[in-house]
C-alpha cells in the first residue's frame, strides 16, 4: 500500500474546503470498501483521504408518504437493507442491496459511495434510476438536486463539481400499482460484479401498463435508461409478445463492450433475457 | 491383516490445531515479526519476452528508507531447478535467480528491501528498465511452430521442456482393427490457479555464524533447504527452514520461488531480517497454475463397449519455466494407460515453453486433463453403442492385477465398488429416466452425469520417496511425534497423531506433533502426491510399534513380567489375564526406586511403492438455456480410500476438491492476453472461484473397499482424487441436459448458448 495523508473534517464546509484545497489525489472516504482495494492494488493514486464519517447529519434514513425515502451519505447498504422501508415499496433496490458483495462488505459500504463510484456495473444504480432517485448535494455556493439519471458523466465520473459533496439520496414514493424488480447476472451467485444488471419500475392499472422505467447496468459507459423499451411497455397489457418486443428493443438500446467477464454479444443477449424476466418478476412480486 | 478393533483410527477426533485456528492464535509465516525486520518487494516485468538492455536502480537506492536493491548484476548466476525435487525425479534446470532476460509478463527483474512495505513498494517505481523486446510465444500452437522463437537455450529444443514421453503397450493397430466403433476427438483446458488463502510469504534471517534461518509457507521445507543451500553455496546444516501453519498449497507451494532466493539475498546484503509477502495479484503473476493443454484422443470399442485400443497425444503448456512439467507430463501421460483398462495403448506426452506465467504442480497433477478427455469420450461411446454410461465404465473399469500407470500391478481395485455403490445410492437409472424439464422454470434443462478417476498415493516411481517419523515417549507418558510433513491445513498432523496413538495404545490427546523445523524433525520429501497419510503414516506406525515394544520392555521390568504378557490400552499397561495387575504408562516411564526416569525414542523409515485410490462422481446439473448458466446442483462423490483415518477430514478434502473442480470446469480461468502476454484477471475480482452459494448438495460416500497393504491399516491418499472426476461428470451431465458436447473447460455460459445455437442450426439443416 502507498502512503497517504489522512484528514477528518467535522463539517460539510470543512470537508468541501479540504477537498478543494488539497486538489488532485484527494478523495472522500465513507465506507472505503472499494477505495482501499484500489489503493492496495495501485489502481488509484491517493494522496489525501478525507474521511467524512465525522460529519454530523449524514446518517439518517427517513420515510414519508409524501416525499418517499431519503438516506444520507453515511448510510450503509446493510443499514438500508435492514431498515424495513424498502419492503413492499422498493423491492428492486432491496434485491440490488442483497446482491451487493457480501454481508461484511454491505455493513461497511455506503449506498451513496456505491452511487458516487459511478461504476456502470454498480448494483444500486439501476433500481435507483428506475425509481427516479434524486441526488442532494452540498456546495459552498448552495446545494443542488440532481436527478440520478443525469448524474453520471462516464465510467467513474459524475457531474459533481470540485468540493461538491453528495449528502443524501431521495427516492419518490411508489405510485399506485407499482411493480418493481432488479435482476443481476454474474458468473457466480455472490461476491460478484454484474455482467449485466436490469432494473424495472412499472405502474400497472387493470392489467394495463401506465408507466415504465427500465435501467440497464454494465452495458454502457454509464447505467442507461432504455426509453424506447419503456415506450413499448407503456400502454400495453404486458403479454408475451410485448415482453419479447421490449426485450428485443432493450438489446438495441444498450452499448456493451467485451472484456474478461463477457463478450459484448453475450451481454447484449442477456439484456434481452433479463429485461423480459425482470418485467415478469416485477409483475409476480406485487401479486 | 489381523482383525483389529480401532479405538482412535476411523474416528473424527478433535483436530489438534482447531482451537488455535478458531481463536486466530495459530501462527502463520506472515504473523512472525523479528526486531529490525525489513520489507522486501519485487519489481515485475511488464513485457512478455525481452532482453534487459539497461536497468538503473540509482534513484531507488537513493530513496529514503531503502536499504538494498538487487538486479541480475548483483545475484549469483546459478542455473537451478524450479521444482526442487531430489535428483531421482526428472527436473529441468532452466532458472536463474534473476536474469538479463524476461520470459513472461510478471517475472521478477529486481528486488528492493526497505524499512516499510510502503517505501519498498514506492521504490519499485523508481527503477528504470530499458527492454529490447523479443518475439513472444503465447500459446501451444505458437510454441510448436517450426520457426518459433526459442524461449530457452537449455532443453531438447523446439521449446520442449523435456524430450517427448512415449508409452506403448500391446498392438494398437491390431486393437483398432478389432474395434466396431472408433472415436476421435480434440480436447483442451484453461489455466486454473489454486488460489490458496495464504499468499506466498517468507522471512530470511542470517546469524553471526553465517547461518540462514528461513520461515516460509512451503509444502517442501527440506527441498527449500536443499535448493537454497545449493544456490547460496552453503552446507545443509547452515540453512534452517521453518514452516508453521499454512493456509493451503494445493501442490503449487512445492516450487522454490524466485522471491525465496531474493529474500535470503536481501537479508544477507542488509544484515537484517527481510520479509517478503505476495499480494493476491502476485499469487497469480508469480504463482503456479495448472497446465493448459491440447489433447487428441482416439479410442476403439467393441459393440459391447469393451475398449480395444487407445491412442493419445497431449501437449501441456508449461509457461516460461519448466517447474513441474517433467513430472506432470510423465504422470499425466502415464495416467492414460489405465482407469479404463486397455491392452493396446500408444501415448505421446509433451510440455512446451511459452512466454506466459509458470504452470506447476496443482492438485490432480496432469491427470485432471487426461481423464477429462477420456471420461467424456467414454460417454460418447456409450451413447453411440446404446450402452448406459455407468455400464460402459463398469465393463472397462481397471481391475486387480492390471498394470497401473506406475508400471506395477494394481493391488485392490475400488473403482467397480465406487461405481456400483453410486448407481444404487444416487438412483442413477431413476434419475436418467426422469424428465429433463424443471416445472419451476421452463428455461431449465436438468441432466445427470458420471465421471471416474484413479490417482496414486505417492509419486513413485517418478520419485523414490521416503517417509520418516520419530516418536518419543516422555517420562510422564506423553508422546511427541516429530515429522517433516507439512501441514497445509488438511489435518494431516491430526491423522498422524491418531495413527501413533492407535498403534502405541495411548489416548489421542496425549500425542503432540512437532513439525516444520528442518534442524529438528526427520527429513521429509514434502507434502504432496496424496501421500502424507499413506507414506508418513506408515513410517509413524512403524516408529510407534517399535516404541511400544520398548515401553513394554521397561514396564515388564517394573512389573516383573515378560514383555510378551503385557499389552498397552489407552495408556494403561495390563498383564494379560490378570486384570488387577496394571500400571499406567506414566508409572512405567517415571522413576522408581533404583530406576531413573527415562524417555524412549523410536524412529521409522518407510519407502513406499504405489497405491491407487479410486472414485466415481455422480452429478446433477441444471442448465439455463436462455442465459447458458450451468448450475451444479447435486454431487455424490463415492471414494475408495482403503481405510479412513479421520472421516470428517477426508470428507473435507473431498468437498474441497469438488469445489475446485467445479471452479475449473465452469468459472475459473486465469486469462492471458494472447497478443501481449499480459494477465487479464490477476485477482479475485475477475478470477471466479465458486463460493458457498454456488456449492451443490454434496453427499459424500467413503468406501474402504480396497485397502492397500502399503498404507497404515490399508489407508490410501485422498488429497488429489476429488478434483479429477468432477469435471467430466459435469460435462457429461451438461450433455445429458441439453445434448451439446463440450471438449474443453471452463464451459462458460456463452459457450453453452453458442453450443445450443449450433445444435439448433444442425438440426434445422437436417430437417
PDB file of C-alpha atoms in Angstrom, chain B residues 364-536:
ATOM      1  CA  UNK B 364      -4.521 -33.573  -9.907  1.00  0.00           C
ATOM      2  CA  UNK B 365      -1.040 -33.155 -11.457  1.00  0.00           C
ATOM      3  CA  UNK B 366      -1.546 -33.698 -15.183  1.00  0.00           C
ATOM      4  CA  UNK B 367      -4.304 -36.257 -14.663  1.00  0.00           C
ATOM      5  CA  UNK B 368      -7.198 -33.777 -14.495  1.00  0.00           C
ATOM      6  CA  UNK B 369      -6.534 -33.061 -18.167  1.00  0.00           C
ATOM      7  CA  UNK B 370      -6.269 -36.635 -19.477  1.00  0.00           C
ATOM      8  CA  UNK B 371      -9.207 -38.098 -17.545  1.00  0.00           C
ATOM      9  CA  UNK B 372     -11.389 -35.163 -18.550  1.00  0.00           C
ATOM     10  CA  UNK B 373     -10.914 -36.221 -22.174  1.00  0.00           C
ATOM     11  CA  UNK B 374     -11.101 -39.973 -21.611  1.00  0.00           C
ATOM     12  CA  UNK B 375     -14.229 -39.823 -19.467  1.00  0.00           C
ATOM     13  CA  UNK B 376     -16.067 -37.617 -21.945  1.00  0.00           C
ATOM     14  CA  UNK B 377     -15.172 -39.943 -24.804  1.00  0.00           C
ATOM     15  CA  UNK B 378     -16.411 -42.918 -22.753  1.00  0.00           C
ATOM     16  CA  UNK B 379     -19.779 -41.166 -22.591  1.00  0.00           C
ATOM     17  CA  UNK B 380     -19.763 -40.597 -26.327  1.00  0.00           C
ATOM     18  CA  UNK B 381     -19.007 -44.268 -26.909  1.00  0.00           C
ATOM     19  CA  UNK B 382     -21.786 -45.345 -24.559  1.00  0.00           C
ATOM     20  CA  UNK B 383     -24.280 -43.234 -26.474  1.00  0.00           C
ATOM     21  CA  UNK B 384     -23.126 -44.439 -29.897  1.00  0.00           C
ATOM     22  CA  UNK B 385     -23.257 -48.081 -28.752  1.00  0.00           C
ATOM     23  CA  UNK B 386     -26.549 -47.718 -26.880  1.00  0.00           C
ATOM     24  CA  UNK B 387     -25.000 -48.657 -23.542  1.00  0.00           C
ATOM     25  CA  UNK B 388     -25.630 -46.971 -20.207  1.00  0.00           C
ATOM     26  CA  UNK B 389     -22.749 -44.582 -19.346  1.00  0.00           C
ATOM     27  CA  UNK B 390     -22.260 -46.202 -15.950  1.00  0.00           C
ATOM     28  CA  UNK B 391     -22.414 -49.632 -17.579  1.00  0.00           C
ATOM     29  CA  UNK B 392     -19.644 -48.922 -20.072  1.00  0.00           C
ATOM     30  CA  UNK B 393     -17.479 -47.769 -17.179  1.00  0.00           C
ATOM     31  CA  UNK B 394     -18.164 -50.919 -15.213  1.00  0.00           C
ATOM     32  CA  UNK B 395     -17.255 -53.007 -18.236  1.00  0.00           C
ATOM     33  CA  UNK B 396     -13.891 -51.289 -18.640  1.00  0.00           C
ATOM     34  CA  UNK B 397     -13.035 -50.337 -15.054  1.00  0.00           C
ATOM     35  CA  UNK B 398      -9.457 -51.157 -14.031  1.00  0.00           C
ATOM     36  CA  UNK B 399      -9.178 -54.474 -12.200  1.00  0.00           C
ATOM     37  CA  UNK B 400      -6.840 -56.123  -9.725  1.00  0.00           C
ATOM     38  CA  UNK B 401      -3.577 -57.079 -11.385  1.00  0.00           C
ATOM     39  CA  UNK B 402      -3.920 -54.679 -14.322  1.00  0.00           C
ATOM     40  CA  UNK B 403      -0.728 -52.753 -14.932  1.00  0.00           C
ATOM     41  CA  UNK B 404      -1.197 -49.352 -13.329  1.00  0.00           C
ATOM     42  CA  UNK B 405       0.259 -46.090 -14.695  1.00  0.00           C
ATOM     43  CA  UNK B 406       3.188 -46.610 -12.345  1.00  0.00           C
ATOM     44  CA  UNK B 407       4.064 -49.826 -14.205  1.00  0.00           C
ATOM     45  CA  UNK B 408       3.021 -52.023 -11.283  1.00  0.00           C
ATOM     46  CA  UNK B 409       0.057 -54.351 -10.972  1.00  0.00           C
ATOM     47  CA  UNK B 410      -2.919 -52.716  -9.266  1.00  0.00           C
ATOM     48  CA  UNK B 411      -3.390 -54.025  -5.746  1.00  0.00           C
ATOM     49  CA  UNK B 412      -7.040 -53.855  -4.833  1.00  0.00           C
ATOM     50  CA  UNK B 413      -9.486 -52.238  -7.221  1.00  0.00           C
ATOM     51  CA  UNK B 414     -12.022 -49.918  -5.691  1.00  0.00           C
ATOM     52  CA  UNK B 415     -13.381 -48.406  -8.877  1.00  0.00           C
ATOM     53  CA  UNK B 416     -16.018 -51.035  -9.540  1.00  0.00           C
ATOM     54  CA  UNK B 417     -17.239 -50.769  -5.938  1.00  0.00           C
ATOM     55  CA  UNK B 418     -17.467 -46.976  -6.243  1.00  0.00           C
ATOM     56  CA  UNK B 419     -19.473 -47.125  -9.473  1.00  0.00           C
ATOM     57  CA  UNK B 420     -21.807 -49.849  -8.179  1.00  0.00           C
ATOM     58  CA  UNK B 421     -22.413 -48.030  -4.905  1.00  0.00           C
ATOM     59  CA  UNK B 422     -23.189 -44.773  -6.720  1.00  0.00           C
ATOM     60  CA  UNK B 423     -25.559 -46.404  -9.195  1.00  0.00           C
ATOM     61  CA  UNK B 424     -27.671 -47.538  -6.242  1.00  0.00           C
ATOM     62  CA  UNK B 425     -27.318 -44.642  -3.829  1.00  0.00           C
ATOM     63  CA  UNK B 426     -27.698 -41.892  -6.448  1.00  0.00           C
ATOM     64  CA  UNK B 427     -30.600 -43.733  -8.096  1.00  0.00           C
ATOM     65  CA  UNK B 428     -28.729 -43.416 -11.381  1.00  0.00           C
ATOM     66  CA  UNK B 429     -31.234 -45.306 -13.501  1.00  0.00           C
ATOM     67  CA  UNK B 430     -34.210 -43.481 -11.992  1.00  0.00           C
ATOM     68  CA  UNK B 431     -32.659 -40.072 -12.478  1.00  0.00           C
ATOM     69  CA  UNK B 432     -31.534 -40.735 -16.047  1.00  0.00           C
ATOM     70  CA  UNK B 433     -35.075 -41.807 -16.897  1.00  0.00           C
ATOM     71  CA  UNK B 434     -36.581 -38.674 -15.366  1.00  0.00           C
ATOM     72  CA  UNK B 435     -37.920 -35.610 -17.177  1.00  0.00           C
ATOM     73  CA  UNK B 436     -35.208 -33.079 -18.085  1.00  0.00           C
ATOM     74  CA  UNK B 437     -37.642 -30.197 -17.672  1.00  0.00           C
ATOM     75  CA  UNK B 438     -37.986 -28.214 -14.487  1.00  0.00           C
ATOM     76  CA  UNK B 439     -41.618 -27.364 -13.715  1.00  0.00           C
ATOM     77  CA  UNK B 440     -40.479 -24.286 -11.793  1.00  0.00           C
ATOM     78  CA  UNK B 441     -38.616 -22.761 -14.748  1.00  0.00           C
ATOM     79  CA  UNK B 442     -39.265 -23.534 -18.418  1.00  0.00           C
ATOM     80  CA  UNK B 443     -35.775 -22.372 -19.439  1.00  0.00           C
ATOM     81  CA  UNK B 444     -34.092 -25.061 -17.323  1.00  0.00           C
ATOM     82  CA  UNK B 445     -32.965 -28.483 -18.513  1.00  0.00           C
ATOM     83  CA  UNK B 446     -31.683 -30.960 -15.978  1.00  0.00           C
ATOM     84  CA  UNK B 447     -29.074 -33.608 -16.629  1.00  0.00           C
ATOM     85  CA  UNK B 448     -27.120 -36.328 -14.855  1.00  0.00           C
ATOM     86  CA  UNK B 449     -23.576 -37.455 -15.480  1.00  0.00           C
ATOM     87  CA  UNK B 450     -20.805 -39.641 -14.177  1.00  0.00           C
ATOM     88  CA  UNK B 451     -17.035 -39.291 -14.052  1.00  0.00           C
ATOM     89  CA  UNK B 452     -14.381 -41.593 -12.634  1.00  0.00           C
ATOM     90  CA  UNK B 453     -10.795 -41.411 -11.567  1.00  0.00           C
ATOM     91  CA  UNK B 454      -7.900 -43.235 -10.020  1.00  0.00           C
ATOM     92  CA  UNK B 455      -4.928 -41.493  -8.513  1.00  0.00           C
ATOM     93  CA  UNK B 456      -1.751 -42.696  -6.925  1.00  0.00           C
ATOM     94  CA  UNK B 457      -0.744 -42.099  -3.352  1.00  0.00           C
ATOM     95  CA  UNK B 458       2.962 -41.204  -3.518  1.00  0.00           C
ATOM     96  CA  UNK B 459       4.946 -40.063  -6.520  1.00  0.00           C
ATOM     97  CA  UNK B 460       6.629 -43.435  -7.045  1.00  0.00           C
ATOM     98  CA  UNK B 461       8.170 -44.358  -9.475  1.00  0.00           C
ATOM     99  CA  UNK B 462       8.776 -40.766 -10.630  1.00  0.00           C
ATOM    100  CA  UNK B 463      10.344 -40.005  -7.270  1.00  0.00           C
ATOM    101  CA  UNK B 464      11.777 -42.646  -4.972  1.00  0.00           C
ATOM    102  CA  UNK B 465      10.206 -41.448  -1.771  1.00  0.00           C
ATOM    103  CA  UNK B 466      10.924 -41.977   1.850  1.00  0.00           C
ATOM    104  CA  UNK B 467       8.714 -41.194   4.819  1.00  0.00           C
ATOM    105  CA  UNK B 468      10.256 -40.695   8.240  1.00  0.00           C
ATOM    106  CA  UNK B 469       8.950 -40.341  11.753  1.00  0.00           C
ATOM    107  CA  UNK B 470      10.439 -40.122  15.217  1.00  0.00           C
ATOM    108  CA  UNK B 471       8.190 -40.945  18.141  1.00  0.00           C
ATOM    109  CA  UNK B 472       9.248 -40.149  21.679  1.00  0.00           C
ATOM    110  CA  UNK B 473       7.672 -41.362  24.902  1.00  0.00           C
ATOM    111  CA  UNK B 474       8.307 -38.736  27.560  1.00  0.00           C
ATOM    112  CA  UNK B 475       8.843 -39.666  31.193  1.00  0.00           C
ATOM    113  CA  UNK B 476       5.307 -38.586  32.114  1.00  0.00           C
ATOM    114  CA  UNK B 477       3.717 -40.819  29.495  1.00  0.00           C
ATOM    115  CA  UNK B 478       3.031 -38.069  26.992  1.00  0.00           C
ATOM    116  CA  UNK B 479       4.124 -38.701  23.438  1.00  0.00           C
ATOM    117  CA  UNK B 480       5.812 -36.467  20.882  1.00  0.00           C
ATOM    118  CA  UNK B 481       5.767 -37.213  17.174  1.00  0.00           C
ATOM    119  CA  UNK B 482       8.428 -35.485  15.104  1.00  0.00           C
ATOM    120  CA  UNK B 483       7.623 -35.273  11.420  1.00  0.00           C
ATOM    121  CA  UNK B 484       8.872 -33.295   8.477  1.00  0.00           C
ATOM    122  CA  UNK B 485       5.488 -33.488   6.766  1.00  0.00           C
ATOM    123  CA  UNK B 486       3.998 -30.037   6.265  1.00  0.00           C
ATOM    124  CA  UNK B 487       0.500 -29.272   7.473  1.00  0.00           C
ATOM    125  CA  UNK B 488      -1.201 -27.485   4.602  1.00  0.00           C
ATOM    126  CA  UNK B 489      -4.421 -27.197   6.522  1.00  0.00           C
ATOM    127  CA  UNK B 490      -5.731 -30.645   5.660  1.00  0.00           C
ATOM    128  CA  UNK B 491      -5.476 -32.072   9.173  1.00  0.00           C
ATOM    129  CA  UNK B 492      -2.548 -34.326   8.250  1.00  0.00           C
ATOM    130  CA  UNK B 493      -0.858 -33.892  11.632  1.00  0.00           C
ATOM    131  CA  UNK B 494      -4.023 -34.916  13.430  1.00  0.00           C
ATOM    132  CA  UNK B 495      -4.216 -38.053  11.291  1.00  0.00           C
ATOM    133  CA  UNK B 496      -0.573 -38.858  12.045  1.00  0.00           C
ATOM    134  CA  UNK B 497      -1.195 -38.382  15.776  1.00  0.00           C
ATOM    135  CA  UNK B 498      -4.189 -40.723  15.513  1.00  0.00           C
ATOM    136  CA  UNK B 499      -2.036 -43.364  13.874  1.00  0.00           C
ATOM    137  CA  UNK B 500       0.629 -43.069  16.583  1.00  0.00           C
ATOM    138  CA  UNK B 501      -1.929 -43.180  19.405  1.00  0.00           C
ATOM    139  CA  UNK B 502      -3.692 -46.172  17.880  1.00  0.00           C
ATOM    140  CA  UNK B 503      -0.518 -48.160  17.346  1.00  0.00           C
ATOM    141  CA  UNK B 504       1.001 -47.284  20.711  1.00  0.00           C
ATOM    142  CA  UNK B 505      -2.175 -47.809  22.708  1.00  0.00           C
ATOM    143  CA  UNK B 506      -2.329 -44.362  24.310  1.00  0.00           C
ATOM    144  CA  UNK B 507      -5.113 -41.753  24.356  1.00  0.00           C
ATOM    145  CA  UNK B 508      -5.127 -39.484  21.287  1.00  0.00           C
ATOM    146  CA  UNK B 509      -4.884 -36.379  23.476  1.00  0.00           C
ATOM    147  CA  UNK B 510      -1.509 -37.443  24.873  1.00  0.00           C
ATOM    148  CA  UNK B 511       0.183 -37.282  21.458  1.00  0.00           C
ATOM    149  CA  UNK B 512       1.533 -33.967  20.254  1.00  0.00           C
ATOM    150  CA  UNK B 513       3.198 -33.251  16.930  1.00  0.00           C
ATOM    151  CA  UNK B 514       6.363 -31.294  16.269  1.00  0.00           C
ATOM    152  CA  UNK B 515       6.837 -30.346  12.648  1.00  0.00           C
ATOM    153  CA  UNK B 516       8.275 -27.782  10.302  1.00  0.00           C
ATOM    154  CA  UNK B 517      11.827 -27.251  11.584  1.00  0.00           C
ATOM    155  CA  UNK B 518      14.457 -28.809   9.354  1.00  0.00           C
ATOM    156  CA  UNK B 519      17.033 -28.646  12.172  1.00  0.00           C
ATOM    157  CA  UNK B 520      14.865 -30.819  14.398  1.00  0.00           C
ATOM    158  CA  UNK B 521      12.444 -33.052  12.538  1.00  0.00           C
ATOM    159  CA  UNK B 522      13.427 -36.032  10.394  1.00  0.00           C
ATOM    160  CA  UNK B 523      13.958 -35.488   6.686  1.00  0.00           C
ATOM    161  CA  UNK B 524      10.824 -35.369   4.611  1.00  0.00           C
ATOM    162  CA  UNK B 525      10.276 -35.186   0.893  1.00  0.00           C
ATOM    163  CA  UNK B 526       7.304 -32.845   1.265  1.00  0.00           C
ATOM    164  CA  UNK B 527       3.551 -32.920   1.495  1.00  0.00           C
ATOM    165  CA  UNK B 528       2.310 -33.725  -1.997  1.00  0.00           C
ATOM    166  CA  UNK B 529       1.180 -36.601  -4.212  1.00  0.00           C
ATOM    167  CA  UNK B 530      -1.647 -37.520  -1.811  1.00  0.00           C
ATOM    168  CA  UNK B 531       0.932 -39.353   0.240  1.00  0.00           C
ATOM    169  CA  UNK B 532       1.250 -37.884   3.741  1.00  0.00           C
ATOM    170  CA  UNK B 533      -1.150 -40.281   5.464  1.00  0.00           C
ATOM    171  CA  UNK B 534      -0.019 -43.192   3.296  1.00  0.00           C
ATOM    172  CA  UNK B 535       3.724 -42.645   3.452  1.00  0.00           C
ATOM    173  CA  UNK B 536       4.459 -40.736   6.652  1.00  0.00           C
TER     174      UNK B 536
END
